[in-house]
Coordinates of N, CA and C and ligand atoms in Angstrom, one line a residue:
P152 N 9.2 3.7 5.8 CA 8.7 2.3 5.7 C 7.4 2.1 6.4
A153 N 6.7 1.1 6.0 CA 5.4 0.8 6.6 C 5.6 0.3 8.0
A154 N 4.6 0.6 8.8 CA 4.7 0.1 10.2 C 4.5 -1.4 10.2
S155 N 5.1 -2.0 11.2 CA 4.9 -3.4 11.5 C 4.0 -3.6 12.7
C156 N 2.9 -4.3 12.7 CA 2.1 -4.5 13.8 C 1.8 -6.0 14.0
N157 N 2.9 -6.7 14.0 CA 2.8 -8.1 14.2 C 3.4 -8.6 15.5
D158 N 3.6 -7.7 16.4 CA 4.2 -8.2 17.7 C 3.0 -8.7 18.6
T159 N 3.0 -10.0 18.8 CA 1.9 -10.6 19.5 C 2.4 -11.0 21.0
T160 N 3.5 -10.3 21.4 CA 3.9 -10.5 22.8 C 2.8 -10.2 23.8
G161 N 2.6 -11.1 24.7 CA 1.6 -10.9 25.7 C 0.2 -11.4 25.4
L162 N 0.0 -11.8 24.1 CA -1.3 -12.4 23.8 C -1.4 -13.8 24.2
T163 N -2.6 -14.3 24.5 CA -2.7 -15.7 24.8 C -2.6 -16.5 23.5
P164 N -2.3 -17.8 23.6 CA -2.3 -18.7 22.4 C -3.6 -18.6 21.6
E165 N -4.7 -18.5 22.3 CA -6.0 -18.4 21.6 C -6.1 -17.2 20.8
D166 N -5.6 -16.1 21.4 CA -5.7 -14.8 20.7 C -4.8 -14.8 19.4
I167 N -3.6 -15.4 19.6 CA -2.7 -15.5 18.4 C -3.3 -16.4 17.4
Q168 N -4.0 -17.5 17.8 CA -4.6 -18.4 16.9 C -5.7 -17.7 16.1
Q169 N -6.5 -16.8 16.8 CA -7.5 -16.1 16.1 C -7.0 -15.2 15.0
R170 N -5.8 -14.6 15.3 CA -5.2 -13.7 14.2 C -4.9 -14.6 13.0
T171 N -4.4 -15.8 13.3 CA -4.1 -16.8 12.2 C -5.4 -17.2 11.5
N172 N -6.4 -17.6 12.3 CA -7.6 -18.1 11.7 C -8.3 -17.1 10.8
L173 N -8.2 -15.8 11.2 CA -8.9 -14.8 10.4 C -7.9 -14.2 9.3
Q174 N -6.7 -14.8 9.2 CA -5.8 -14.5 8.2 C -5.4 -13.0 8.2
Y175 N -5.2 -12.5 9.4 CA -4.7 -11.1 9.5 C -3.4 -11.0 8.8
V176 N -3.2 -9.9 8.0 CA -2.0 -9.6 7.4 C -1.7 -8.1 7.7
D177 N -0.4 -7.8 7.7 CA 0.0 -6.4 8.1 C -0.2 -5.4 6.9
Q178 N -0.2 -6.0 5.7 CA -0.4 -5.1 4.5 C -1.5 -5.8 3.7
T179 N -2.5 -5.0 3.4 CA -3.6 -5.6 2.6 C -3.2 -5.8 1.2
A180 N -3.8 -6.8 0.6 CA -3.6 -7.0 -0.9 C -4.6 -6.2 -1.7
D181 N -5.6 -5.7 -1.1 CA -6.6 -4.9 -1.8 C -6.7 -3.5 -1.1
P182 N -6.2 -2.5 -1.8 CA -6.2 -1.2 -1.3 C -7.6 -0.6 -0.9
A183 N -8.6 -1.2 -1.4 CA -10.0 -0.7 -1.1 C -10.5 -1.3 0.2
K184 N -9.8 -2.3 0.7 CA -10.2 -3.0 2.0 C -9.0 -3.0 2.9
R185 N -9.0 -2.1 3.9 CA -7.9 -1.9 4.8 C -8.5 -1.8 6.2
C186 N -7.7 -2.2 7.2 CA -8.2 -2.1 8.6 C -8.7 -0.7 8.9
D187 N -8.0 0.4 8.4 CA -8.5 1.7 8.8 C -9.7 2.2 8.0
N188 N -10.3 1.3 7.1 CA -11.7 1.6 6.7 C -12.6 0.5 7.0
C189 N -12.2 -0.3 8.0 CA -13.1 -1.4 8.5 C -13.9 -0.9 9.7
A190 N -15.1 -1.3 9.8 CA -16.0 -0.9 10.9 C -15.5 -1.3 12.3
L191 N -14.6 -2.3 12.3 CA -14.2 -2.9 13.5 C -12.8 -2.3 14.0
Y192 N -12.2 -1.4 13.2 CA -10.9 -0.9 13.5 C -11.0 0.1 14.7
I193 N -10.0 0.1 15.5 CA -9.8 1.1 16.6 C -8.6 1.9 16.2
A194 N -8.8 3.2 16.0 CA -7.7 4.0 15.6 C -6.5 4.0 16.5
A195 N -5.3 4.2 15.9 CA -4.1 4.3 16.7 C -4.1 5.5 17.5
A196 N -3.6 5.5 18.7 CA -3.4 6.6 19.6 C -2.5 7.6 18.9
A197 N -2.6 8.9 19.2 CA -1.7 9.9 18.6 C -0.2 9.5 18.8
G198 N 0.5 9.5 17.7 CA 1.9 9.1 17.7 C 2.2 7.7 17.6
A199 N 1.2 6.8 17.7 CA 1.4 5.4 17.6 C 1.2 4.9 16.2
A200 N 1.9 3.9 15.8 CA 1.8 3.4 14.4 C 0.7 2.3 14.3
C201 N 0.4 1.6 15.3 CA -0.6 0.6 15.2 C -1.9 0.9 16.0
G202 N -3.0 0.5 15.5 CA -4.2 0.6 16.2 C -4.7 -0.7 16.7
G203 N -6.0 -0.9 16.9 CA -6.5 -2.1 17.4 C -7.7 -2.5 16.6
C204 N -8.4 -3.6 17.1 CA -9.5 -4.1 16.4 C -10.5 -4.6 17.5
N205 N -11.8 -4.4 17.2 CA -12.8 -4.9 18.2 C -13.0 -6.4 18.1
L206 N -12.4 -7.0 17.1 CA -12.7 -8.4 16.9 C -11.5 -9.3 17.3
I207 N -10.3 -8.9 16.9 CA -9.1 -9.6 17.3 C -8.1 -8.8 18.1
K208 N -7.4 -9.4 19.0 CA -6.5 -8.7 19.9 C -5.1 -8.5 19.3
G209 N -4.4 -7.6 19.9 CA -3.1 -7.3 19.5 C -3.0 -6.1 18.6
P210 N -1.8 -5.7 18.2 CA -1.6 -4.5 17.4 C -2.1 -4.7 16.0
I211 N -2.8 -3.7 15.4 CA -3.4 -3.8 14.1 C -2.8 -2.7 13.2
N212 N -2.3 -3.0 12.0 CA -1.8 -2.0 11.1 C -3.0 -1.3 10.4
P213 N -3.0 0.0 10.3 CA -4.0 0.7 9.6 C -4.1 0.2 8.1
A214 N -3.0 -0.3 7.6 CA -2.9 -0.8 6.2 C -3.1 -2.3 6.2
G215 N -3.5 -2.9 7.3 CA -3.7 -4.3 7.3 C -5.0 -4.8 6.8
Y216 N -5.3 -6.1 7.0 CA -6.6 -6.7 6.5 C -6.8 -8.0 7.2
C217 N -8.0 -8.4 7.3 CA -8.3 -9.8 7.7 C -9.6 -10.2 7.0
A218 N -10.0 -11.5 7.2 CA -11.1 -12.1 6.5 C -12.5 -11.6 7.1
S219 N -12.4 -10.9 8.2 CA -13.7 -10.3 8.8 C -13.9 -8.9 8.5
W220 N -13.1 -8.4 7.5 CA -13.2 -6.9 7.1 C -14.7 -6.6 6.8
V221 N -15.2 -5.5 7.3 CA -16.5 -5.1 7.0 C -16.5 -3.6 6.8
A222 N -17.1 -3.1 5.8 CA -17.1 -1.7 5.4 C -17.7 -0.8 6.6
K223 N -17.1 0.3 6.8 CA -17.7 1.3 7.7 C -18.9 1.8 7.1
S224 N -20.0 1.9 7.9 CA -21.2 2.4 7.4 C -21.3 3.9 7.4
Ligands
SF4_465 FE1 -8.6 -5.2 10.4 FE2 -10.0 -7.5 10.4 FE3 -10.0 -6.0 12.6 FE4 -11.3 -5.2 10.4 S1 -11.8 -7.0 11.6 S2 -10.0 -3.9 11.7 S3 -10.0 -6.0 8.7 S4 -8.2 -7.0 11.7

């Protein structure tokens, strides 16, 4: 099964709101645009299912997506 990276425990209300504002989703609707091919993605540590993002806080699914997706150059 796909990893779930929606646990926002420990984030501030503002950080959680930013995830909502940017329409973060755990599974992208467009396979060509995924967190793990976004320039802002921070790769998951070895053995971890979720990575991070330089723009929004909290766990980020490599197969996720948000409105600020930008292609890796
Ligand atoms: Fe994923 Fe959005 Fe962060 Fe890019 S900016 S890694 S699409 S959450």
